[in-house]
Amino acid sequence: MTHDLNIDLETYSSVNLGKCGLHKYAQSPDFAVLLFGYSLDGGPVEVIDLTGGDKLPEWLAAALTDDGYRKHAYNAAFEWYCLSRYLGRELPVSQWRDTMLHGLYLGYPAGLAALGKVLGLADDKRKMAAGKSLIQYFCVPDKAGNRRLPRDDPDKWALFTEYNRQDVVT
């Protein structure tokens, strides 16, 4: 039996992803996976907070290399490469499915927020509007070059965790 594992990550790096690209972003010495959101076979979304010492459950770490699990992500190259870097080994790319590419093939827009709108998804199924500001706060350094941590704003971190959960839903 093949299982479907939907994944979304939130990450940190001091390297500008848009300017430098995924490889340099994830190769930065300060690169970190912050949140790992997932849903197995359409079940409830779980979010693992890797900033607080939580680890991936053994079954989930094993599933990332098991061909009995199809891994799905929106812009899957990001999740695939970041998880390969996080785990210290290249994950089998053939096991990944990119839902953004599937949508583009069908003529849909590339952005997850725009896609949700075009598909007419209900608000509780769409990408959260607060996402950009949360990513700016937790995933990139501030103007002085400092990293913001969950303890710096626990309420924002709770919202960021929900943002990660909602991206898996969307």
CSV table of C-alpha atoms in Angstrom, one decimal:
chain,number,residue,atom,x,y,z
A,1,MET,CA,0.0,0.0,0.0
A,2,THR,CA,1.3,3.4,-0.9
A,3,HIS,CA,0.8,6.3,1.5
A,4,ASP,CA,0.5,10.0,0.7
A,5,LEU,CA,2.5,12.4,2.9
A,6,ASN,CA,1.8,16.1,2.4
A,7,ILE,CA,4.6,18.3,3.7
A,8,ASP,CA,5.3,22.0,4.3
A,9,LEU,CA,8.4,23.4,6.0
A,10,GLU,CA,9.2,26.8,7.5
A,11,THR,CA,12.9,27.5,7.5
A,12,TYR,CA,15.5,30.1,8.5
A,13,SER,CA,18.6,31.3,6.7
A,14,SER,CA,20.5,34.6,6.7
A,15,VAL,CA,21.0,34.1,2.9
A,16,ASN,CA,18.4,35.8,0.8
A,17,LEU,CA,16.5,33.0,-1.0
A,18,GLY,CA,15.2,35.2,-3.8
A,19,LYS,CA,18.6,36.7,-4.6
A,20,CYS,CA,20.9,33.7,-4.1
A,21,GLY,CA,18.7,30.7,-4.8
A,22,LEU,CA,17.8,27.5,-2.9
A,23,HIS,CA,21.2,25.9,-2.9
A,24,LYS,CA,23.1,28.8,-1.2
A,25,TYR,CA,20.1,29.5,1.1
A,26,ALA,CA,20.1,25.9,2.5
A,27,GLN,CA,23.9,25.7,2.5
A,28,SER,CA,24.2,28.7,4.8
A,29,PRO,CA,25.8,27.7,8.2
A,30,ASP,CA,22.8,29.1,10.0
A,31,PHE,CA,20.2,27.3,7.9
A,32,ALA,CA,17.6,25.7,10.1
A,33,VAL,CA,14.3,23.9,9.6
A,34,LEU,CA,11.9,25.6,12.1
A,35,LEU,CA,8.6,23.9,11.5
A,36,PHE,CA,7.7,20.6,9.8
A,37,GLY,CA,4.0,20.4,9.0
A,38,TYR,CA,2.6,17.2,7.5
A,39,SER,CA,-0.6,15.2,6.9
A,40,LEU,CA,-0.6,11.4,6.3
A,41,ASP,CA,-3.2,10.1,3.9
A,42,GLY,CA,-5.4,13.2,4.2
A,43,GLY,CA,-5.5,12.9,8.0
A,44,PRO,CA,-5.2,15.8,10.5
A,45,VAL,CA,-2.2,18.1,10.0
A,46,GLU,CA,0.5,17.8,12.6
A,47,VAL,CA,3.2,20.4,13.1
A,48,ILE,CA,6.6,19.6,14.7
A,49,ASP,CA,8.4,22.5,16.2
A,50,LEU,CA,12.0,21.8,15.6
A,51,THR,CA,13.2,25.0,17.4
A,52,GLY,CA,12.2,23.6,20.8
A,53,GLY,CA,14.1,20.4,20.7
A,54,ASP,CA,11.4,18.3,19.2
A,55,LYS,CA,12.6,15.6,16.7
A,56,LEU,CA,10.9,14.0,13.8
A,57,PRO,CA,9.2,10.8,14.9
A,58,GLU,CA,11.2,7.7,13.8
A,59,TRP,CA,8.4,6.5,11.5
A,60,LEU,CA,8.3,10.0,9.7
A,61,ALA,CA,12.1,10.1,9.3
A,62,ALA,CA,12.0,6.6,7.8
A,63,ALA,CA,9.1,7.6,5.6
A,64,LEU,CA,11.2,10.3,4.0
A,65,THR,CA,13.3,7.6,2.2
A,66,ASP,CA,10.6,4.9,1.9
A,67,ASP,CA,9.2,4.5,-1.6
A,68,GLY,CA,5.9,3.3,0.1
A,69,TYR,CA,5.3,7.0,0.9
A,70,ARG,CA,4.7,9.6,-1.9
A,71,LYS,CA,5.8,12.9,-0.7
A,72,HIS,CA,3.7,15.9,-1.9
A,73,ALA,CA,4.6,19.6,-1.5
A,74,TYR,CA,3.9,22.9,-3.2
A,75,ASN,CA,7.2,23.8,-4.8
A,76,ALA,CA,8.5,20.4,-3.7
A,77,ALA,CA,12.1,21.2,-4.7
A,78,PHE,CA,12.3,23.4,-1.7
A,79,GLU,CA,11.1,20.8,0.8
A,80,TRP,CA,13.1,18.1,-0.8
A,81,TYR,CA,16.4,20.0,-0.8
A,82,CYS,CA,15.8,21.5,2.7
A,83,LEU,CA,15.0,18.1,4.2
A,84,SER,CA,18.0,16.6,2.4
A,85,ARG,CA,20.2,19.2,4.0
A,86,TYR,CA,18.5,18.9,7.4
A,87,LEU,CA,18.9,15.1,7.4
A,88,GLY,CA,22.4,15.2,6.0
A,89,ARG,CA,21.7,12.9,3.0
A,90,GLU,CA,20.0,13.3,-0.4
A,91,LEU,CA,16.4,12.1,-0.3
A,92,PRO,CA,15.2,10.1,-3.3
A,93,VAL,CA,13.8,12.8,-5.6
A,94,SER,CA,11.7,10.3,-7.5
A,95,GLN,CA,9.4,9.9,-4.5
A,96,TRP,CA,8.3,13.5,-4.6
A,97,ARG,CA,5.3,15.1,-6.3
A,98,ASP,CA,5.2,18.8,-6.8
A,99,THR,CA,1.6,20.1,-6.6
A,100,MET,CA,2.6,23.5,-7.9
A,101,LEU,CA,3.9,22.0,-11.1
A,102,HIS,CA,0.8,19.9,-11.4
A,103,GLY,CA,-1.2,23.1,-11.1
A,104,LEU,CA,1.0,25.0,-13.6
A,105,TYR,CA,0.5,22.1,-16.1
A,106,LEU,CA,-3.2,22.6,-15.8
A,107,GLY,CA,-2.9,26.4,-16.4
A,108,TYR,CA,-3.3,27.5,-12.8
A,109,PRO,CA,-1.2,30.3,-11.2
A,110,ALA,CA,2.0,29.5,-9.4
A,111,GLY,CA,1.4,31.2,-6.1
A,112,LEU,CA,-0.5,29.2,-3.5
A,113,ALA,CA,-2.6,32.2,-2.4
A,114,ALA,CA,-3.6,33.0,-6.0
A,115,LEU,CA,-4.3,29.3,-6.6
A,116,GLY,CA,-6.7,29.1,-3.6
A,117,LYS,CA,-8.5,32.2,-4.9
A,118,VAL,CA,-8.8,30.8,-8.5
A,119,LEU,CA,-10.1,27.5,-7.2
A,120,GLY,CA,-12.6,29.2,-5.0
A,121,LEU,CA,-11.4,27.6,-1.8
A,122,ALA,CA,-13.2,28.5,1.4
A,123,ASP,CA,-11.3,30.9,3.7
A,124,ASP,CA,-10.4,28.0,6.1
A,125,LYS,CA,-8.8,26.1,3.2
A,126,ARG,CA,-6.8,29.1,1.8
A,127,LYS,CA,-3.3,30.3,2.6
A,128,MET,CA,-3.2,32.6,5.6
A,129,ALA,CA,-2.9,36.3,4.6
A,130,ALA,CA,-0.5,36.9,7.6
A,131,GLY,CA,2.1,34.5,6.2
A,132,LYS,CA,4.4,37.1,4.5
A,133,SER,CA,4.8,39.1,7.6
A,134,LEU,CA,5.4,36.0,9.8
A,135,ILE,CA,8.0,34.7,7.3
A,136,GLN,CA,9.7,38.1,7.4
A,137,TYR,CA,9.7,38.0,11.2
A,138,PHE,CA,10.9,34.5,11.8
A,139,CYS,CA,12.7,33.3,8.6
A,140,VAL,CA,15.0,36.1,7.7
A,141,PRO,CA,17.3,38.3,9.9
A,142,ASP,CA,16.0,41.7,10.9
A,143,LYS,CA,17.6,44.9,9.5
A,144,ALA,CA,20.4,44.7,12.1
A,145,GLY,CA,21.2,41.1,11.1
A,146,ASN,CA,19.6,39.5,14.2
A,147,ARG,CA,17.5,36.3,14.2
A,148,ARG,CA,14.1,36.4,15.9
A,149,LEU,CA,13.3,33.4,17.9
A,150,PRO,CA,9.9,31.9,19.1
A,151,ARG,CA,10.6,33.3,22.6
A,152,ASP,CA,10.8,36.8,21.2
A,153,ASP,CA,7.1,36.8,20.4
A,154,PRO,CA,5.3,33.6,21.6
A,155,ASP,CA,1.9,34.8,20.2
A,156,LYS,CA,3.4,35.4,16.8
A,157,TRP,CA,5.1,32.0,16.9
A,158,ALA,CA,1.7,30.4,17.7
A,159,LEU,CA,0.2,32.1,14.7
A,160,PHE,CA,3.3,31.1,12.6
A,161,THR,CA,2.7,27.4,13.6
A,162,GLU,CA,-0.9,27.8,12.5
A,163,TYR,CA,0.3,29.3,9.2
A,164,ASN,CA,2.4,26.2,8.6
A,165,ARG,CA,-0.5,23.9,9.4
A,166,GLN,CA,-2.8,25.9,7.1
A,167,ASP,CA,-0.3,25.6,4.2
A,168,VAL,CA,-0.5,21.8,4.5
A,169,VAL,CA,-4.3,22.1,4.3
A,170,THR,CA,-4.2,24.4,1.3
